[in-house]
PDB file of C-alpha atoms in Angstrom:
ATOM      1  CA  MET A   1     -24.832  37.943  -2.446  1.00  0.00           C
ATOM      2  CA  THR A   2     -24.005  34.555  -1.049  1.00  0.00           C
ATOM      3  CA  THR A   3     -20.193  34.546  -1.211  1.00  0.00           C
ATOM      4  CA  ASP A   4     -17.493  36.982  -0.114  1.00  0.00           C
ATOM      5  CA  ALA A   5     -15.909  36.812  -3.572  1.00  0.00           C
ATOM      6  CA  TYR A   6     -19.110  37.944  -5.263  1.00  0.00           C
ATOM      7  CA  LEU A   7     -19.631  40.734  -2.716  1.00  0.00           C
ATOM      8  CA  LEU A   8     -16.102  42.064  -3.195  1.00  0.00           C
ATOM      9  CA  ALA A   9     -16.325  41.845  -6.990  1.00  0.00           C
ATOM     10  CA  ALA A  10     -19.589  43.784  -7.001  1.00  0.00           C
ATOM     11  CA  PHE A  11     -18.156  46.308  -4.504  1.00  0.00           C
ATOM     12  CA  ARG A  12     -15.078  46.889  -6.653  1.00  0.00           C
ATOM     13  CA  TYR A  13     -17.100  47.192  -9.878  1.00  0.00           C
ATOM     14  CA  ILE A  14     -19.485  49.746  -8.398  1.00  0.00           C
ATOM     15  CA  HIS A  15     -16.618  51.922  -7.245  1.00  0.00           C
ATOM     16  CA  GLN A  16     -14.866  51.638 -10.589  1.00  0.00           C
ATOM     17  CA  ILE A  17     -17.814  52.583 -12.770  1.00  0.00           C
ATOM     18  CA  ASP A  18     -16.021  55.186 -14.843  1.00  0.00           C
ATOM     19  CA  VAL A  19     -17.058  58.802 -14.699  1.00  0.00           C
ATOM     20  CA  VAL A  20     -16.341  61.127 -17.599  1.00  0.00           C
ATOM     21  CA  GLY A  21     -13.802  63.814 -16.703  1.00  0.00           C
ATOM     22  CA  VAL A  22     -12.456  62.068 -13.634  1.00  0.00           C
ATOM     23  CA  ARG A  23      -8.979  60.509 -13.785  1.00  0.00           C
ATOM     24  CA  SER A  24      -9.292  58.369 -10.682  1.00  0.00           C
ATOM     25  CA  ILE A  25     -12.201  57.164  -8.566  1.00  0.00           C
ATOM     26  CA  ASP A  26     -11.054  59.031  -5.400  1.00  0.00           C
ATOM     27  CA  GLN A  27     -11.629  62.305  -7.308  1.00  0.00           C
ATOM     28  CA  TYR A  28     -15.328  61.572  -7.829  1.00  0.00           C
ATOM     29  CA  ARG A  29     -17.143  63.429  -5.030  1.00  0.00           C
ATOM     30  CA  TRP A  30     -20.258  61.260  -5.027  1.00  0.00           C
ATOM     31  CA  SER A  31     -18.492  57.907  -4.662  1.00  0.00           C
ATOM     32  CA  SER A  32     -18.441  56.128  -1.297  1.00  0.00           C
ATOM     33  CA  TYR A  33     -14.815  55.217  -2.110  1.00  0.00           C
ATOM     34  CA  ARG A  34     -13.701  58.504  -0.537  1.00  0.00           C
ATOM     35  CA  THR A  35     -15.412  57.504   2.669  1.00  0.00           C
ATOM     36  CA  TYR A  36     -13.602  54.154   2.765  1.00  0.00           C
ATOM     37  CA  LEU A  37     -10.310  56.042   2.319  1.00  0.00           C
ATOM     38  CA  ARG A  38     -11.267  58.314   5.275  1.00  0.00           C
ATOM     39  CA  LEU A  39     -11.275  61.337   2.969  1.00  0.00           C
ATOM     40  CA  ARG A  40     -14.722  62.310   4.212  1.00  0.00           C
ATOM     41  CA  SER A  41     -17.128  61.290   6.940  1.00  0.00           C
ATOM     42  CA  ALA A  42     -19.768  58.642   6.222  1.00  0.00           C
ATOM     43  CA  PRO A  43     -23.330  59.879   5.588  1.00  0.00           C
ATOM     44  CA  PRO A  44     -26.056  58.366   7.780  1.00  0.00           C
ATOM     45  CA  LEU A  45     -27.122  55.898   5.133  1.00  0.00           C
ATOM     46  CA  LEU A  46     -23.664  54.387   4.643  1.00  0.00           C
ATOM     47  CA  ASP A  47     -22.274  51.675   6.937  1.00  0.00           C
ATOM     48  CA  THR A  48     -18.682  50.822   6.000  1.00  0.00           C
ATOM     49  CA  THR A  49     -18.090  48.348   8.838  1.00  0.00           C
ATOM     50  CA  LEU A  50     -18.403  45.075   6.957  1.00  0.00           C
ATOM     51  CA  LEU A  51     -16.265  45.793   3.897  1.00  0.00           C
ATOM     52  CA  ASP A  52     -13.784  47.872   5.909  1.00  0.00           C
ATOM     53  CA  GLY A  53     -13.295  44.887   8.157  1.00  0.00           C
ATOM     54  CA  MET A  54     -12.959  42.446   5.263  1.00  0.00           C
ATOM     55  CA  LEU A  55     -10.233  44.491   3.551  1.00  0.00           C
ATOM     56  CA  GLY A  56      -8.463  45.965   6.580  1.00  0.00           C
ATOM     57  CA  GLY A  57      -8.609  49.771   6.337  1.00  0.00           C
ATOM     58  CA  PRO A  58      -7.836  52.610   3.921  1.00  0.00           C
ATOM     59  CA  GLU A  59      -4.495  51.432   2.513  1.00  0.00           C
ATOM     60  CA  ALA A  60      -5.728  47.916   1.965  1.00  0.00           C
ATOM     61  CA  MET A  61      -8.861  49.355   0.353  1.00  0.00           C
ATOM     62  CA  ARG A  62      -6.765  51.469  -2.041  1.00  0.00           C
ATOM     63  CA  THR A  63      -4.576  48.494  -2.944  1.00  0.00           C
ATOM     64  CA  PHE A  64      -7.584  46.280  -3.559  1.00  0.00           C
ATOM     65  CA  HIS A  65      -9.079  48.749  -6.041  1.00  0.00           C
ATOM     66  CA  GLU A  66      -5.763  49.347  -7.801  1.00  0.00           C
ATOM     67  CA  VAL A  67      -4.594  45.800  -8.408  1.00  0.00           C
ATOM     68  CA  GLN A  68      -7.332  43.322  -7.489  1.00  0.00           C
ATOM     69  CA  GLY A  69      -9.044  41.507 -10.310  1.00  0.00           C
ATOM     70  CA  MET A  70     -11.809  38.975 -10.073  1.00  0.00           C
ATOM     71  CA  ALA A  71      -9.276  36.307 -11.123  1.00  0.00           C
ATOM     72  CA  ASP A  72      -7.713  36.258  -7.687  1.00  0.00           C
ATOM     73  CA  LEU A  73     -11.069  35.986  -5.983  1.00  0.00           C
ATOM     74  CA  VAL A  74     -12.060  33.068  -8.243  1.00  0.00           C
ATOM     75  CA  ARG A  75      -8.776  31.269  -7.586  1.00  0.00           C
ATOM     76  CA  GLU A  76      -9.032  31.725  -3.825  1.00  0.00           C
ATOM     77  CA  GLY A  77     -12.769  30.982  -3.551  1.00  0.00           C
ATOM     78  CA  ALA A  78     -13.738  28.001  -1.395  1.00  0.00           C
ATOM     79  CA  ASP A  79     -16.641  27.328  -3.750  1.00  0.00           C
ATOM     80  CA  PRO A  80     -15.415  27.733  -7.367  1.00  0.00           C
ATOM     81  CA  VAL A  81     -18.766  26.565  -8.779  1.00  0.00           C
ATOM     82  CA  GLY A  82     -20.734  29.088  -6.739  1.00  0.00           C
ATOM     83  CA  THR A  83     -18.227  31.863  -7.440  1.00  0.00           C
ATOM     84  CA  LEU A  84     -18.422  31.258 -11.214  1.00  0.00           C
ATOM     85  CA  ARG A  85     -22.199  31.174 -11.061  1.00  0.00           C
ATOM     86  CA  GLN A  86     -22.286  34.487  -9.225  1.00  0.00           C
ATOM     87  CA  LEU A  87     -19.821  36.072 -11.642  1.00  0.00           C
ATOM     88  CA  ILE A  88     -22.131  35.100 -14.510  1.00  0.00           C
ATOM     89  CA  ASP A  89     -25.108  36.556 -12.648  1.00  0.00           C
ATOM     90  CA  LEU A  90     -23.128  39.750 -11.974  1.00  0.00           C
ATOM     91  CA  ALA A  91     -22.225  40.096 -15.665  1.00  0.00           C
ATOM     92  CA  ILE A  92     -25.823  39.622 -16.762  1.00  0.00           C
ATOM     93  CA  GLY A  93     -26.990  42.146 -14.170  1.00  0.00           C
ATOM     94  CA  VAL A  94     -24.437  44.781 -15.248  1.00  0.00           C
ATOM     95  CA  VAL A  95     -25.351  44.439 -18.909  1.00  0.00           C
ATOM     96  CA  ALA A  96     -29.059  44.486 -18.049  1.00  0.00           C
ATOM     97  CA  LEU A  97     -28.578  47.810 -16.254  1.00  0.00           C
ATOM     98  CA  ASP A  98     -26.829  49.308 -19.244  1.00  0.00           C
ATOM     99  CA  LEU A  99     -29.545  48.148 -21.641  1.00  0.00           C
ATOM    100  CA  GLU A 100     -32.114  49.952 -19.471  1.00  0.00           C
ATOM    101  CA  ASP A 101     -35.557  49.290 -21.015  1.00  0.00           C
ATOM    102  CA  GLN A 102     -34.487  46.370 -23.188  1.00  0.00           C
ATOM    103  CA  VAL A 103     -35.456  43.025 -21.690  1.00  0.00           C
ATOM    104  CA  LEU A 104     -32.817  40.314 -21.783  1.00  0.00           C
ATOM    105  CA  THR A 105     -34.039  37.013 -23.237  1.00  0.00           C
ATOM    106  CA  ALA A 106     -34.728  34.075 -20.976  1.00  0.00           C
ATOM    107  CA  ARG A 107     -32.148  31.500 -19.879  1.00  0.00           C
ATOM    108  CA  LEU A 108     -29.255  33.788 -20.832  1.00  0.00           C
ATOM    109  CA  ASP A 109     -27.133  32.150 -18.112  1.00  0.00           C
ATOM    110  CA  ARG A 110     -27.359  28.772 -19.846  1.00  0.00           C
ATOM    111  CA  THR A 111     -26.210  30.389 -23.096  1.00  0.00           C
ATOM    112  CA  VAL A 112     -23.222  32.058 -21.401  1.00  0.00           C
ATOM    113  CA  ILE A 113     -22.172  28.837 -19.650  1.00  0.00           C
ATOM    114  CA  HIS A 114     -21.649  27.158 -23.033  1.00  0.00           C
ATOM    115  CA  LEU A 115     -19.472  29.992 -24.370  1.00  0.00           C
ATOM    116  CA  LEU A 116     -16.916  30.399 -21.599  1.00  0.00           C
ATOM    117  CA  ASP A 117     -14.257  27.905 -22.735  1.00  0.00           C
ATOM    118  CA  GLY A 118     -12.009  30.520 -24.344  1.00  0.00           C
ATOM    119  CA  ILE A 119     -11.792  32.810 -21.341  1.00  0.00           C
ATOM    120  CA  PRO A 120      -8.543  32.585 -19.303  1.00  0.00           C
ATOM    121  CA  GLY A 121      -9.158  32.101 -15.592  1.00  0.00           C
ATOM    122  CA  ILE A 122     -12.272  29.952 -15.898  1.00  0.00           C
ATOM    123  CA  ASP A 123     -12.077  26.814 -13.743  1.00  0.00           C
ATOM    124  CA  PRO A 124     -12.750  23.889 -16.173  1.00  0.00           C
ATOM    125  CA  ALA A 125     -14.095  21.656 -13.415  1.00  0.00           C
ATOM    126  CA  ALA A 126     -16.503  24.362 -12.130  1.00  0.00           C
ATOM    127  CA  LEU A 127     -17.641  25.052 -15.705  1.00  0.00           C
ATOM    128  CA  ALA A 128     -18.275  21.362 -16.345  1.00  0.00           C
ATOM    129  CA  GLU A 129     -20.335  21.098 -13.175  1.00  0.00           C
ATOM    130  CA  LEU A 130     -22.420  24.145 -14.130  1.00  0.00           C
ATOM    131  CA  ARG A 131     -23.117  22.592 -17.521  1.00  0.00           C
ATOM    132  CA  GLY A 132     -24.157  19.308 -15.904  1.00  0.00           C
ATOM    133  CA  THR A 133     -21.677  16.508 -15.485  1.00  0.00           C
ATOM    134  CA  GLY A 134     -24.330  13.912 -16.392  1.00  0.00           C
ATOM    135  CA  ARG A 135     -25.100  15.385 -19.846  1.00  0.00           C
ATOM    136  CA  SER A 136     -24.039  13.427 -22.870  1.00  0.00           C
ATOM    137  CA  THR A 137     -21.467  14.711 -25.340  1.00  0.00           C
ATOM    138  CA  ASN A 138     -24.199  15.103 -27.985  1.00  0.00           C
ATOM    139  CA  ALA A 139     -26.327  17.148 -25.592  1.00  0.00           C
ATOM    140  CA  ASN A 140     -23.471  19.478 -24.795  1.00  0.00           C
ATOM    141  CA  THR A 141     -22.605  19.796 -28.485  1.00  0.00           C
ATOM    142  CA  LEU A 142     -26.211  20.782 -29.340  1.00  0.00           C
ATOM    143  CA  ALA A 143     -26.288  23.234 -26.432  1.00  0.00           C
ATOM    144  CA  ARG A 144     -23.058  24.771 -27.633  1.00  0.00           C
ATOM    145  CA  ARG A 145     -24.426  25.249 -31.161  1.00  0.00           C
ATOM    146  CA  ARG A 146     -27.585  26.876 -29.804  1.00  0.00           C
ATOM    147  CA  ALA A 147     -25.417  29.177 -27.681  1.00  0.00           C
ATOM    148  CA  GLU A 148     -23.301  30.157 -30.708  1.00  0.00           C
ATOM    149  CA  ASP A 149     -26.450  30.949 -32.709  1.00  0.00           C
ATOM    150  CA  ARG A 150     -27.676  33.123 -29.885  1.00  0.00           C
ATOM    151  CA  LEU A 151     -24.302  34.859 -29.671  1.00  0.00           C
ATOM    152  CA  ALA A 152     -24.534  35.672 -33.384  1.00  0.00           C
ATOM    153  CA  ASN A 153     -28.014  37.211 -32.993  1.00  0.00           C
ATOM    154  CA  ASP A 154     -28.028  38.793 -29.521  1.00  0.00           C
ATOM    155  CA  PRO A 155     -25.460  41.578 -28.896  1.00  0.00           C
ATOM    156  CA  ALA A 156     -26.041  41.301 -25.126  1.00  0.00           C
ATOM    157  CA  VAL A 157     -24.366  37.901 -25.079  1.00  0.00           C
ATOM    158  CA  GLU A 158     -21.113  39.251 -26.440  1.00  0.00           C
ATOM    159  CA  ARG A 159     -21.164  42.128 -23.928  1.00  0.00           C
ATOM    160  CA  ILE A 160     -21.698  39.677 -21.077  1.00  0.00           C
ATOM    161  CA  LEU A 161     -18.731  37.565 -22.227  1.00  0.00           C
ATOM    162  CA  ARG A 162     -16.532  40.649 -22.491  1.00  0.00           C
ATOM    163  CA  PHE A 163     -17.438  41.700 -18.952  1.00  0.00           C
ATOM    164  CA  ILE A 164     -16.537  38.244 -17.589  1.00  0.00           C
ATOM    165  CA  ALA A 165     -13.222  38.282 -19.485  1.00  0.00           C
ATOM    166  CA  ASP A 166     -12.411  41.699 -18.040  1.00  0.00           C
ATOM    167  CA  GLN A 167     -13.156  40.581 -14.511  1.00  0.00           C
ATOM    168  CA  LEU A 168     -11.003  37.499 -14.877  1.00  0.00           C
ATOM    169  CA  ALA A 169      -8.023  39.295 -16.406  1.00  0.00           C
ATOM    170  CA  PRO A 170      -4.726  39.229 -14.465  1.00  0.00           C
ATOM    171  CA  SER A 171      -4.608  41.968 -11.820  1.00  0.00           C
ATOM    172  CA  ASP A 172      -1.853  43.924 -13.525  1.00  0.00           C
ATOM    173  CA  GLU A 173      -3.985  44.244 -16.672  1.00  0.00           C
ATOM    174  CA  VAL A 174      -7.093  45.604 -14.942  1.00  0.00           C
ATOM    175  CA  ARG A 175      -7.237  49.402 -15.078  1.00  0.00           C
ATOM    176  CA  PRO A 176     -10.256  51.720 -15.174  1.00  0.00           C
ATOM    177  CA  GLN A 177     -10.850  53.397 -18.533  1.00  0.00           C
ATOM    178  CA  PRO A 178     -13.073  56.488 -19.043  1.00  0.00           C
ATOM    179  CA  THR A 179     -16.437  55.661 -20.553  1.00  0.00           C
ATOM    180  CA  CYS A 180     -19.695  57.493 -21.023  1.00  0.00           C
ATOM    181  CA  ARG A 181     -22.109  54.967 -19.581  1.00  0.00           C
ATOM    182  CA  LEU A 182     -22.197  52.049 -17.209  1.00  0.00           C
ATOM    183  CA  GLY A 183     -20.780  49.040 -19.068  1.00  0.00           C
ATOM    184  CA  SER A 184     -20.864  50.893 -22.367  1.00  0.00           C
ATOM    185  CA  ASP A 185     -17.331  49.945 -23.295  1.00  0.00           C
ATOM    186  CA  LEU A 186     -16.334  46.397 -22.383  1.00  0.00           C
ATOM    187  CA  ASN A 187     -13.282  46.488 -24.670  1.00  0.00           C
ATOM    188  CA  ARG A 188     -10.779  47.100 -21.900  1.00  0.00           C
ATOM    189  CA  PRO A 189      -7.132  46.150 -21.528  1.00  0.00           C
ATOM    190  CA  GLY A 190      -8.019  43.112 -19.380  1.00  0.00           C
ATOM    191  CA  GLY A 191     -10.630  41.883 -21.801  1.00  0.00           C
ATOM    192  CA  LEU A 192     -10.669  41.185 -25.486  1.00  0.00           C
ATOM    193  CA  GLN A 193      -8.988  43.530 -27.907  1.00  0.00           C
ATOM    194  CA  ALA A 194     -11.207  46.136 -29.500  1.00  0.00           C
ATOM    195  CA  GLY A 195     -12.841  44.852 -32.629  1.00  0.00           C
ATOM    196  CA  VAL A 196     -12.359  41.161 -31.805  1.00  0.00           C
ATOM    197  CA  SER A 197     -15.651  39.333 -32.140  1.00  0.00           C
ATOM    198  CA  TRP A 198     -16.537  36.605 -29.699  1.00  0.00           C
ATOM    199  CA  GLY A 199     -18.396  34.892 -32.484  1.00  0.00           C
ATOM    200  CA  ARG A 200     -15.172  34.736 -34.502  1.00  0.00           C
ATOM    201  CA  LEU A 201     -13.223  33.364 -31.513  1.00  0.00           C
ATOM    202  CA  VAL A 202     -15.860  30.719 -30.827  1.00  0.00           C
ATOM    203  CA  ARG A 203     -15.794  29.564 -34.416  1.00  0.00           C
ATOM    204  CA  ALA A 204     -11.993  29.446 -34.385  1.00  0.00           C
ATOM    205  CA  ALA A 205     -11.952  27.378 -31.215  1.00  0.00           C
ATOM    206  CA  ARG A 206     -14.110  24.702 -32.876  1.00  0.00           C
ATOM    207  CA  ARG A 207     -11.730  24.218 -35.800  1.00  0.00           C
TER     208      ARG A 207
END
């Protein structure tokens, strides 16, 4: 993890992986979140020094998990291109974990990069740089069409886009929702509405 923004986003997501039957993350006995809140002592394998220092103690930690969305980290990041790249990598990694034995197809990051235009919170300049500022309009148009075709045929692409939208949602819209599996429900209040297809949105954006 090469940026603080990416580290904090991954840290927050790991703590907020929803657990069936638990209303809030501080009630889950196996989460390290309780250690960061000083509700229990740290086991030998857990060193809380770095992230504790970055956030400033238990109350700051609680506030961060309650209201902090990835959108703020992206806006405040000193390296918007690197932060966006790492958010894409994080999304692909999370979906890959949920798919377990299924292997994601190659160059998925390039596909995702050409489908991010409709997501609020994406830095247009950073997105353009990731795509390649020297590419011709025709090259970008062809790449976009290939990405749309892949979106239509690979369910993992839509799940990755939904995860990114959720992470970039305004802070007051980001709330944990109970799910059965890691990443198994990316239709959350901060993301797209349930039943809305990314493929349909992409086609509408081109009209």
